[in-house]
């Protein structure tokens, strides 16, 4: 196998997923958490849209059948997942912005504030 | 037909937001009553005619998205619908019970029904993702600083956890070209070697374990369920019902992979560890909500043990424990809500004299405590009895007794709230609806214990016969446990020290994600070494 064949959407997708995960494990800034999350999700999208794909297929649109149809399901799933991903990122950013404006905190804290049990 | 389960609460919630009228509230109760009636109708349909399938758009089964109701899922649906009624009644006069809250609360009900009914993997992902959003908004509903922080942790951890599931589903789809759980389970037989599904299995199990909150991954749960300012009904629904969707998905996924991967030993030990860690952490807490939240971890561990014993009676015992735990844990959270509202503190050492101050609330609390510790005639005792029957191994009995001892110890601490001198004279004024709902749930804890034999047959078509002599013996063991619990409480727990320090250990956000990755690695290593 030539080394170039290794660089497919699937491998790159999985790699991106774990790069995002690395960011989540190591970065304490909340904004970087949100960015890493997006990278992770981008990896998943890339993985999905390349599975079950072979080069000589056509999109399943119209009636003509010159070649085999490509599998439309992963792309259809990913449209939904991308929409959800946008929503989730937006909600995450909203929460973060509110939190920062109200309390001025941008990092994940070390310990949970135990004030709740003491008053 | 089954689609109504998901759609109806969401539409009802939308109505409350559109009209924004307080006068619409009675309509919610009427709706919920009709919804329960409909659940019973489908329940009897499943009981008589076997599993029901509803395909979206009328496409061929297996190709379309489908909702699927068998005896387990319809039981979960029925349970959720009935308990939601109690929660709605509890919240009737509460300040936070406004249109926006009602909308989110009802939508959450629809999403949970979707999780229980759907047979399509991608829909499971969607329901998990949307319910994460709804739950995190409900947690931070009062916009208090701590609540927002807890809600954010909950939100990010769960969104990241669900991406594991999505990647796992992609890998399964790549191998099988299927998304339907029932058909995937049949297709598993065609695999030549199980190693083809190791990675998707491990990825999906990480998500499910995160949702179930087993040992290394439970750090988000006490934060989310024990948030100080979250309304009591939110804590009750999270701890009583929503956490069970994780256990339910675990059962579904393990059944799906069962032809090729059988990991029940691994998850049995994970369950045991979770149960022990849960009560050890609970012993060190002062905050009554946190005590209850850590006990959810412990009880879920017990349920995981029952599910993974590879015996039928223990499995149904675990399912019955899902039911019992939903009853007593939501009662405890609801009454805890009334209690800290009245006393103005959540510190378990400062609240005293509940029987004098709020007798009815105290009775409900006492009933629920007897339920969770497994007192004779209460529902907890029956489900623990069934789980204990799953194995004849002496070691397993010891393990179960250890967990019971832990539960007794920390609920002895919890029960000290009931007695002692009341700080103020006279009785406190409590909201009638809230008290009635809590009382009803508390008595259900007793009733479902008394009529357990008939109920298990009615709900699961599973006959269980409680041997009287053995049950009496368990009763004696219970009394011994209680005495030991009181002794431990007075000897060790009251003085704090090491136990308090253990109770306050917690993972940071990065720590939670790292433990998730560690869990994934352990799962893959276990799969490739042992299987």
PDB file of N, CA and C in Angstrom, chain B residues 200-293:
ATOM      1  N   UNK B 200     -16.372   0.431  17.666  1.00  0.00           N
ATOM      2  CA  UNK B 200     -17.697   1.041  17.864  1.00  0.00           C
ATOM      3  C   UNK B 200     -18.330   0.666  19.205  1.00  0.00           C
ATOM      4  N   UNK B 201     -18.154  -0.583  19.625  1.00  0.00           N
ATOM      5  CA  UNK B 201     -18.718  -0.991  20.916  1.00  0.00           C
ATOM      6  C   UNK B 201     -18.144  -0.132  22.033  1.00  0.00           C
ATOM      7  N   UNK B 202     -16.811   0.005  22.031  1.00  0.00           N
ATOM      8  CA  UNK B 202     -16.172   0.773  23.100  1.00  0.00           C
ATOM      9  C   UNK B 202     -16.627   2.227  23.065  1.00  0.00           C
ATOM     10  N   UNK B 203     -16.714   2.804  21.869  1.00  0.00           N
ATOM     11  CA  UNK B 203     -17.119   4.208  21.768  1.00  0.00           C
ATOM     12  C   UNK B 203     -18.545   4.399  22.274  1.00  0.00           C
ATOM     13  N   UNK B 204     -19.435   3.485  21.862  1.00  0.00           N
ATOM     14  CA  UNK B 204     -20.826   3.631  22.281  1.00  0.00           C
ATOM     15  C   UNK B 204     -20.973   3.399  23.775  1.00  0.00           C
ATOM     16  N   UNK B 205     -20.183   2.468  24.310  1.00  0.00           N
ATOM     17  CA  UNK B 205     -20.297   2.191  25.737  1.00  0.00           C
ATOM     18  C   UNK B 205     -19.767   3.345  26.582  1.00  0.00           C
ATOM     19  N   UNK B 206     -18.803   4.111  26.041  1.00  0.00           N
ATOM     20  CA  UNK B 206     -18.337   5.291  26.781  1.00  0.00           C
ATOM     21  C   UNK B 206     -19.500   6.260  26.982  1.00  0.00           C
ATOM     22  N   UNK B 207     -20.232   6.525  25.901  1.00  0.00           N
ATOM     23  CA  UNK B 207     -21.370   7.445  26.025  1.00  0.00           C
ATOM     24  C   UNK B 207     -22.391   6.924  27.021  1.00  0.00           C
ATOM     25  N   UNK B 208     -22.725   5.627  26.883  1.00  0.00           N
ATOM     26  CA  UNK B 208     -23.767   5.078  27.738  1.00  0.00           C
ATOM     27  C   UNK B 208     -23.302   5.073  29.189  1.00  0.00           C
ATOM     28  N   UNK B 209     -22.019   4.739  29.416  1.00  0.00           N
ATOM     29  CA  UNK B 209     -21.521   4.741  30.786  1.00  0.00           C
ATOM     30  C   UNK B 209     -21.511   6.153  31.353  1.00  0.00           C
ATOM     31  N   UNK B 210     -21.232   7.113  30.500  1.00  0.00           N
ATOM     32  CA  UNK B 210     -21.273   8.500  30.964  1.00  0.00           C
ATOM     33  C   UNK B 210     -22.691   8.878  31.363  1.00  0.00           C
ATOM     34  N   UNK B 211     -23.672   8.480  30.552  1.00  0.00           N
ATOM     35  CA  UNK B 211     -25.073   8.794  30.846  1.00  0.00           C
ATOM     36  C   UNK B 211     -25.537   8.059  32.094  1.00  0.00           C
ATOM     37  N   UNK B 212     -25.008   6.833  32.290  1.00  0.00           N
ATOM     38  CA  UNK B 212     -25.400   6.056  33.464  1.00  0.00           C
ATOM     39  C   UNK B 212     -24.644   6.503  34.692  1.00  0.00           C
ATOM     40  N   UNK B 213     -23.539   7.244  34.499  1.00  0.00           N
ATOM     41  CA  UNK B 213     -22.717   7.732  35.602  1.00  0.00           C
ATOM     42  C   UNK B 213     -22.092   6.591  36.393  1.00  0.00           C
ATOM     43  N   UNK B 214     -21.338   5.706  35.733  1.00  0.00           N
ATOM     44  CA  UNK B 214     -20.617   4.672  36.462  1.00  0.00           C
ATOM     45  C   UNK B 214     -19.245   5.208  36.892  1.00  0.00           C
ATOM     46  N   UNK B 215     -18.481   4.367  37.591  1.00  0.00           N
ATOM     47  CA  UNK B 215     -17.387   4.850  38.445  1.00  0.00           C
ATOM     48  C   UNK B 215     -16.534   5.999  37.941  1.00  0.00           C
ATOM     49  N   UNK B 216     -15.719   5.858  36.906  1.00  0.00           N
ATOM     50  CA  UNK B 216     -14.845   7.025  36.708  1.00  0.00           C
ATOM     51  C   UNK B 216     -15.574   8.212  36.094  1.00  0.00           C
ATOM     52  N   UNK B 217     -16.793   8.017  35.657  1.00  0.00           N
ATOM     53  CA  UNK B 217     -17.438   9.047  34.849  1.00  0.00           C
ATOM     54  C   UNK B 217     -18.624   9.720  35.532  1.00  0.00           C
ATOM     55  N   UNK B 218     -18.713   9.633  36.869  1.00  0.00           N
ATOM     56  CA  UNK B 218     -19.921  10.178  37.495  1.00  0.00           C
ATOM     57  C   UNK B 218     -19.754  11.603  37.991  1.00  0.00           C
ATOM     58  N   UNK B 219     -18.572  12.191  37.787  1.00  0.00           N
ATOM     59  CA  UNK B 219     -18.310  13.500  38.398  1.00  0.00           C
ATOM     60  C   UNK B 219     -19.322  14.570  38.023  1.00  0.00           C
ATOM     61  N   UNK B 220     -19.926  14.448  36.849  1.00  0.00           N
ATOM     62  CA  UNK B 220     -20.876  15.492  36.450  1.00  0.00           C
ATOM     63  C   UNK B 220     -22.196  15.343  37.196  1.00  0.00           C
ATOM     64  N   UNK B 221     -22.501  14.124  37.669  1.00  0.00           N
ATOM     65  CA  UNK B 221     -23.846  13.860  38.183  1.00  0.00           C
ATOM     66  C   UNK B 221     -24.170  14.642  39.447  1.00  0.00           C
ATOM     67  N   UNK B 222     -23.301  14.586  40.495  1.00  0.00           N
ATOM     68  CA  UNK B 222     -23.648  15.359  41.697  1.00  0.00           C
ATOM     69  C   UNK B 222     -23.760  16.850  41.397  1.00  0.00           C
ATOM     70  N   UNK B 223     -22.930  17.335  40.478  1.00  0.00           N
ATOM     71  CA  UNK B 223     -23.017  18.754  40.111  1.00  0.00           C
ATOM     72  C   UNK B 223     -24.376  19.059  39.511  1.00  0.00           C
ATOM     73  N   UNK B 224     -24.810  18.180  38.593  1.00  0.00           N
ATOM     74  CA  UNK B 224     -26.047  18.462  37.874  1.00  0.00           C
ATOM     75  C   UNK B 224     -27.264  18.201  38.742  1.00  0.00           C
ATOM     76  N   UNK B 225     -27.279  17.076  39.468  1.00  0.00           N
ATOM     77  CA  UNK B 225     -28.478  16.716  40.225  1.00  0.00           C
ATOM     78  C   UNK B 225     -28.553  17.456  41.553  1.00  0.00           C
ATOM     79  N   UNK B 226     -27.384  17.855  42.071  1.00  0.00           N
ATOM     80  CA  UNK B 226     -27.385  18.481  43.387  1.00  0.00           C
ATOM     81  C   UNK B 226     -27.184  19.980  43.339  1.00  0.00           C
ATOM     82  N   UNK B 227     -27.373  20.592  42.163  1.00  0.00           N
ATOM     83  CA  UNK B 227     -27.203  22.038  42.077  1.00  0.00           C
ATOM     84  C   UNK B 227     -28.092  22.721  43.102  1.00  0.00           C
ATOM     85  N   UNK B 228     -27.516  23.599  43.929  1.00  0.00           N
ATOM     86  CA  UNK B 228     -28.305  24.196  45.014  1.00  0.00           C
ATOM     87  C   UNK B 228     -29.579  24.873  44.549  1.00  0.00           C
ATOM     88  N   UNK B 229     -29.497  25.640  43.472  1.00  0.00           N
ATOM     89  CA  UNK B 229     -30.654  26.485  43.177  1.00  0.00           C
ATOM     90  C   UNK B 229     -31.610  25.874  42.153  1.00  0.00           C
ATOM     91  N   UNK B 230     -31.321  24.655  41.668  1.00  0.00           N
ATOM     92  CA  UNK B 230     -32.237  24.068  40.692  1.00  0.00           C
ATOM     93  C   UNK B 230     -33.553  23.739  41.381  1.00  0.00           C
ATOM     94  N   UNK B 231     -34.690  23.970  40.708  1.00  0.00           N
ATOM     95  CA  UNK B 231     -35.985  23.641  41.316  1.00  0.00           C
ATOM     96  C   UNK B 231     -36.041  22.162  41.696  1.00  0.00           C
ATOM     97  N   UNK B 232     -36.717  21.832  42.822  1.00  0.00           N
ATOM     98  CA  UNK B 232     -36.744  20.429  43.255  1.00  0.00           C
ATOM     99  C   UNK B 232     -37.314  19.473  42.218  1.00  0.00           C
ATOM    100  N   UNK B 233     -38.290  19.919  41.440  1.00  0.00           N
ATOM    101  CA  UNK B 233     -38.847  18.990  40.460  1.00  0.00           C
ATOM    102  C   UNK B 233     -37.829  18.642  39.384  1.00  0.00           C
ATOM    103  N   UNK B 234     -36.898  19.585  39.101  1.00  0.00           N
ATOM    104  CA  UNK B 234     -35.874  19.291  38.108  1.00  0.00           C
ATOM    105  C   UNK B 234     -34.924  18.224  38.647  1.00  0.00           C
ATOM    106  N   UNK B 235     -34.469  18.412  39.894  1.00  0.00           N
ATOM    107  CA  UNK B 235     -33.602  17.399  40.495  1.00  0.00           C
ATOM    108  C   UNK B 235     -34.307  16.052  40.540  1.00  0.00           C
ATOM    109  N   UNK B 236     -35.608  16.076  40.881  1.00  0.00           N
ATOM    110  CA  UNK B 236     -36.348  14.821  40.997  1.00  0.00           C
ATOM    111  C   UNK B 236     -36.435  14.122  39.649  1.00  0.00           C
ATOM    112  N   UNK B 237     -36.713  14.867  38.608  1.00  0.00           N
ATOM    113  CA  UNK B 237     -36.862  14.208  37.310  1.00  0.00           C
ATOM    114  C   UNK B 237     -35.509  13.727  36.799  1.00  0.00           C
ATOM    115  N   UNK B 238     -34.441  14.481  37.094  1.00  0.00           N
ATOM    116  CA  UNK B 238     -33.115  14.048  36.635  1.00  0.00           C
ATOM    117  C   UNK B 238     -32.694  12.778  37.356  1.00  0.00           C
ATOM    118  N   UNK B 239     -32.848  12.774  38.665  1.00  0.00           N
ATOM    119  CA  UNK B 239     -32.357  11.652  39.444  1.00  0.00           C
ATOM    120  C   UNK B 239     -33.298  10.466  39.382  1.00  0.00           C
ATOM    121  N   UNK B 240     -34.588  10.755  39.281  1.00  0.00           N
ATOM    122  CA  UNK B 240     -35.546   9.661  39.290  1.00  0.00           C
ATOM    123  C   UNK B 240     -35.724   9.021  37.935  1.00  0.00           C
ATOM    124  N   UNK B 241     -35.843   9.839  36.910  1.00  0.00           N
ATOM    125  CA  UNK B 241     -36.223   9.281  35.612  1.00  0.00           C
ATOM    126  C   UNK B 241     -35.139   9.408  34.548  1.00  0.00           C
ATOM    127  N   UNK B 242     -34.556  10.601  34.425  1.00  0.00           N
ATOM    128  CA  UNK B 242     -33.683  10.823  33.276  1.00  0.00           C
ATOM    129  C   UNK B 242     -32.442   9.946  33.322  1.00  0.00           C
ATOM    130  N   UNK B 243     -31.887   9.733  34.515  1.00  0.00           N
ATOM    131  CA  UNK B 243     -30.690   8.904  34.638  1.00  0.00           C
ATOM    132  C   UNK B 243     -30.970   7.476  34.173  1.00  0.00           C
ATOM    133  N   UNK B 244     -32.235   7.059  34.281  1.00  0.00           N
ATOM    134  CA  UNK B 244     -32.597   5.694  33.890  1.00  0.00           C
ATOM    135  C   UNK B 244     -32.521   5.512  32.384  1.00  0.00           C
ATOM    136  N   UNK B 245     -32.591   6.600  31.625  1.00  0.00           N
ATOM    137  CA  UNK B 245     -32.468   6.436  30.179  1.00  0.00           C
ATOM    138  C   UNK B 245     -31.077   5.900  29.839  1.00  0.00           C
ATOM    139  N   UNK B 246     -30.068   6.258  30.643  1.00  0.00           N
ATOM    140  CA  UNK B 246     -28.735   5.703  30.434  1.00  0.00           C
ATOM    141  C   UNK B 246     -28.714   4.209  30.664  1.00  0.00           C
ATOM    142  N   UNK B 247     -29.329   3.768  31.779  1.00  0.00           N
ATOM    143  CA  UNK B 247     -29.370   2.333  32.079  1.00  0.00           C
ATOM    144  C   UNK B 247     -30.139   1.600  30.981  1.00  0.00           C
ATOM    145  N   UNK B 248     -31.244   2.228  30.567  1.00  0.00           N
ATOM    146  CA  UNK B 248     -32.066   1.609  29.530  1.00  0.00           C
ATOM    147  C   UNK B 248     -31.259   1.439  28.242  1.00  0.00           C
ATOM    148  N   UNK B 249     -30.523   2.483  27.847  1.00  0.00           N
ATOM    149  CA  UNK B 249     -29.709   2.383  26.630  1.00  0.00           C
ATOM    150  C   UNK B 249     -28.621   1.337  26.805  1.00  0.00           C
ATOM    151  N   UNK B 250     -28.089   1.242  28.020  1.00  0.00           N
ATOM    152  CA  UNK B 250     -27.081   0.215  28.273  1.00  0.00           C
ATOM    153  C   UNK B 250     -27.666  -1.170  28.001  1.00  0.00           C
ATOM    154  N   UNK B 251     -28.892  -1.409  28.513  1.00  0.00           N
ATOM    155  CA  UNK B 251     -29.530  -2.713  28.296  1.00  0.00           C
ATOM    156  C   UNK B 251     -29.718  -2.960  26.806  1.00  0.00           C
ATOM    157  N   UNK B 252     -30.221  -1.942  26.106  1.00  0.00           N
ATOM    158  CA  UNK B 252     -30.478  -2.093  24.673  1.00  0.00           C
ATOM    159  C   UNK B 252     -29.191  -2.379  23.893  1.00  0.00           C
ATOM    160  N   UNK B 253     -28.147  -1.600  24.181  1.00  0.00           N
ATOM    161  CA  UNK B 253     -26.899  -1.762  23.422  1.00  0.00           C
ATOM    162  C   UNK B 253     -26.244  -3.096  23.745  1.00  0.00           C
ATOM    163  N   UNK B 254     -26.278  -3.502  25.018  1.00  0.00           N
ATOM    164  CA  UNK B 254     -25.628  -4.790  25.297  1.00  0.00           C
ATOM    165  C   UNK B 254     -26.397  -5.928  24.653  1.00  0.00           C
ATOM    166  N   UNK B 255     -27.743  -5.804  24.594  1.00  0.00           N
ATOM    167  CA  UNK B 255     -28.498  -6.849  23.893  1.00  0.00           C
ATOM    168  C   UNK B 255     -28.161  -6.862  22.418  1.00  0.00           C
ATOM    169  N   UNK B 256     -27.944  -5.662  21.858  1.00  0.00           N
ATOM    170  CA  UNK B 256     -27.637  -5.587  20.435  1.00  0.00           C
ATOM    171  C   UNK B 256     -26.309  -6.269  20.132  1.00  0.00           C
ATOM    172  N   UNK B 257     -25.310  -6.056  20.996  1.00  0.00           N
ATOM    173  CA  UNK B 257     -23.986  -6.624  20.747  1.00  0.00           C
ATOM    174  C   UNK B 257     -23.845  -8.035  21.299  1.00  0.00           C
ATOM    175  N   UNK B 258     -24.874  -8.518  21.992  1.00  0.00           N
ATOM    176  CA  UNK B 258     -24.734  -9.789  22.702  1.00  0.00           C
ATOM    177  C   UNK B 258     -24.259 -10.958  21.836  1.00  0.00           C
ATOM    178  N   UNK B 259     -24.708 -11.081  20.567  1.00  0.00           N
ATOM    179  CA  UNK B 259     -24.218 -12.213  19.766  1.00  0.00           C
ATOM    180  C   UNK B 259     -22.705 -12.269  19.646  1.00  0.00           C
ATOM    181  N   UNK B 260     -22.016 -11.137  19.685  1.00  0.00           N
ATOM    182  CA  UNK B 260     -20.561 -11.173  19.512  1.00  0.00           C
ATOM    183  C   UNK B 260     -19.779 -10.738  20.747  1.00  0.00           C
ATOM    184  N   UNK B 261     -20.313  -9.817  21.511  1.00  0.00           N
ATOM    185  CA  UNK B 261     -19.557  -9.315  22.658  1.00  0.00           C
ATOM    186  C   UNK B 261     -20.376  -9.496  23.930  1.00  0.00           C
ATOM    187  N   UNK B 262     -19.814 -10.179  24.891  1.00  0.00           N
ATOM    188  CA  UNK B 262     -20.487 -10.351  26.170  1.00  0.00           C
ATOM    189  C   UNK B 262     -19.566  -9.836  27.265  1.00  0.00           C
ATOM    190  N   UNK B 263     -19.925  -8.701  27.821  1.00  0.00           N
ATOM    191  CA  UNK B 263     -19.025  -8.048  28.782  1.00  0.00           C
ATOM    192  C   UNK B 263     -19.652  -7.985  30.157  1.00  0.00           C
ATOM    193  N   UNK B 264     -20.563  -8.908  30.490  1.00  0.00           N
ATOM    194  CA  UNK B 264     -21.319  -8.685  31.723  1.00  0.00           C
ATOM    195  C   UNK B 264     -20.444  -8.746  32.974  1.00  0.00           C
ATOM    196  N   UNK B 265     -19.345  -9.497  32.921  1.00  0.00           N
ATOM    197  CA  UNK B 265     -18.482  -9.568  34.107  1.00  0.00           C
ATOM    198  C   UNK B 265     -17.836  -8.210  34.369  1.00  0.00           C
ATOM    199  N   UNK B 266     -17.322  -7.625  33.295  1.00  0.00           N
ATOM    200  CA  UNK B 266     -16.683  -6.310  33.406  1.00  0.00           C
ATOM    201  C   UNK B 266     -17.648  -5.297  33.993  1.00  0.00           C
ATOM    202  N   UNK B 267     -18.863  -5.226  33.441  1.00  0.00           N
ATOM    203  CA  UNK B 267     -19.803  -4.203  33.904  1.00  0.00           C
ATOM    204  C   UNK B 267     -20.383  -4.529  35.277  1.00  0.00           C
ATOM    205  N   UNK B 268     -20.397  -5.819  35.621  1.00  0.00           N
ATOM    206  CA  UNK B 268     -20.814  -6.171  36.980  1.00  0.00           C
ATOM    207  C   UNK B 268     -19.864  -5.539  37.993  1.00  0.00           C
ATOM    208  N   UNK B 269     -18.555  -5.666  37.730  1.00  0.00           N
ATOM    209  CA  UNK B 269     -17.583  -5.091  38.668  1.00  0.00           C
ATOM    210  C   UNK B 269     -17.601  -3.577  38.634  1.00  0.00           C
ATOM    211  N   UNK B 270     -17.788  -3.029  37.445  1.00  0.00           N
ATOM    212  CA  UNK B 270     -17.925  -1.572  37.353  1.00  0.00           C
ATOM    213  C   UNK B 270     -19.113  -1.111  38.200  1.00  0.00           C
ATOM    214  N   UNK B 271     -20.219  -1.879  38.105  1.00  0.00           N
ATOM    215  CA  UNK B 271     -21.402  -1.546  38.893  1.00  0.00           C
ATOM    216  C   UNK B 271     -21.110  -1.597  40.377  1.00  0.00           C
ATOM    217  N   UNK B 272     -20.401  -2.639  40.812  1.00  0.00           N
ATOM    218  CA  UNK B 272     -20.070  -2.767  42.231  1.00  0.00           C
ATOM    219  C   UNK B 272     -19.209  -1.592  42.697  1.00  0.00           C
ATOM    220  N   UNK B 273     -18.169  -1.283  41.908  1.00  0.00           N
ATOM    221  CA  UNK B 273     -17.298  -0.150  42.244  1.00  0.00           C
ATOM    222  C   UNK B 273     -18.109   1.133  42.360  1.00  0.00           C
ATOM    223  N   UNK B 274     -18.997   1.333  41.390  1.00  0.00           N
ATOM    224  CA  UNK B 274     -19.822   2.543  41.402  1.00  0.00           C
ATOM    225  C   UNK B 274     -20.647   2.618  42.670  1.00  0.00           C
ATOM    226  N   UNK B 275     -21.263   1.480  43.031  1.00  0.00           N
ATOM    227  CA  UNK B 275     -22.117   1.472  44.220  1.00  0.00           C
ATOM    228  C   UNK B 275     -21.306   1.831  45.458  1.00  0.00           C
ATOM    229  N   UNK B 276     -20.087   1.266  45.573  1.00  0.00           N
ATOM    230  CA  UNK B 276     -19.280   1.528  46.766  1.00  0.00           C
ATOM    231  C   UNK B 276     -18.786   2.977  46.768  1.00  0.00           C
ATOM    232  N   UNK B 277     -18.221   3.406  45.648  1.00  0.00           N
ATOM    233  CA  UNK B 277     -17.706   4.775  45.588  1.00  0.00           C
ATOM    234  C   UNK B 277     -18.827   5.768  45.855  1.00  0.00           C
ATOM    235  N   UNK B 278     -20.019   5.479  45.316  1.00  0.00           N
ATOM    236  CA  UNK B 278     -21.155   6.376  45.497  1.00  0.00           C
ATOM    237  C   UNK B 278     -21.473   6.595  46.963  1.00  0.00           C
ATOM    238  N   UNK B 279     -21.579   5.499  47.745  1.00  0.00           N
ATOM    239  CA  UNK B 279     -21.979   5.745  49.131  1.00  0.00           C
ATOM    240  C   UNK B 279     -20.829   6.287  49.972  1.00  0.00           C
ATOM    241  N   UNK B 280     -19.580   5.916  49.620  1.00  0.00           N
ATOM    242  CA  UNK B 280     -18.456   6.471  50.372  1.00  0.00           C
ATOM    243  C   UNK B 280     -18.398   7.986  50.197  1.00  0.00           C
ATOM    244  N   UNK B 281     -18.607   8.433  48.945  1.00  0.00           N
ATOM    245  CA  UNK B 281     -18.621   9.878  48.704  1.00  0.00           C
ATOM    246  C   UNK B 281     -19.812  10.527  49.420  1.00  0.00           C
ATOM    247  N   UNK B 282     -20.939   9.819  49.456  1.00  0.00           N
ATOM    248  CA  UNK B 282     -22.136  10.402  50.070  1.00  0.00           C
ATOM    249  C   UNK B 282     -21.951  10.605  51.565  1.00  0.00           C
ATOM    250  N   UNK B 283     -21.143   9.740  52.200  1.00  0.00           N
ATOM    251  CA  UNK B 283     -20.962   9.839  53.647  1.00  0.00           C
ATOM    252  C   UNK B 283     -20.343  11.166  54.052  1.00  0.00           C
ATOM    253  N   UNK B 284     -19.521  11.732  53.162  1.00  0.00           N
ATOM    254  CA  UNK B 284     -18.806  12.946  53.547  1.00  0.00           C
ATOM    255  C   UNK B 284     -19.547  14.231  53.263  1.00  0.00           C
ATOM    256  N   UNK B 285     -20.772  14.155  52.755  1.00  0.00           N
ATOM    257  CA  UNK B 285     -21.456  15.380  52.352  1.00  0.00           C
ATOM    258  C   UNK B 285     -22.278  15.978  53.493  1.00  0.00           C
ATOM    259  N   UNK B 286     -22.392  17.303  53.470  1.00  0.00           N
ATOM    260  CA  UNK B 286     -23.281  17.981  54.426  1.00  0.00           C
ATOM    261  C   UNK B 286     -24.575  18.397  53.754  1.00  0.00           C
ATOM    262  N   UNK B 287     -24.452  18.734  52.475  1.00  0.00           N
ATOM    263  CA  UNK B 287     -25.571  19.278  51.722  1.00  0.00           C
ATOM    264  C   UNK B 287     -26.564  18.156  51.437  1.00  0.00           C
ATOM    265  N   UNK B 288     -27.834  18.328  51.838  1.00  0.00           N
ATOM    266  CA  UNK B 288     -28.778  17.213  51.674  1.00  0.00           C
ATOM    267  C   UNK B 288     -28.964  16.859  50.204  1.00  0.00           C
ATOM    268  N   UNK B 289     -28.920  17.857  49.335  1.00  0.00           N
ATOM    269  CA  UNK B 289     -29.093  17.547  47.914  1.00  0.00           C
ATOM    270  C   UNK B 289     -27.919  16.733  47.387  1.00  0.00           C
ATOM    271  N   UNK B 290     -26.712  17.069  47.873  1.00  0.00           N
ATOM    272  CA  UNK B 290     -25.535  16.313  47.409  1.00  0.00           C
ATOM    273  C   UNK B 290     -25.558  14.889  47.947  1.00  0.00           C
ATOM    274  N   UNK B 291     -26.025  14.706  49.194  1.00  0.00           N
ATOM    275  CA  UNK B 291     -26.145  13.341  49.719  1.00  0.00           C
ATOM    276  C   UNK B 291     -27.022  12.514  48.798  1.00  0.00           C
ATOM    277  N   UNK B 292     -28.174  13.092  48.441  1.00  0.00           N
ATOM    278  CA  UNK B 292     -29.098  12.360  47.575  1.00  0.00           C
ATOM    279  C   UNK B 292     -28.481  12.111  46.206  1.00  0.00           C
ATOM    280  N   UNK B 293     -27.753  13.102  45.677  1.00  0.00           N
ATOM    281  CA  UNK B 293     -27.169  12.951  44.345  1.00  0.00           C
ATOM    282  C   UNK B 293     -26.133  11.828  44.337  1.00  0.00           C
TER     283      UNK B 293
END
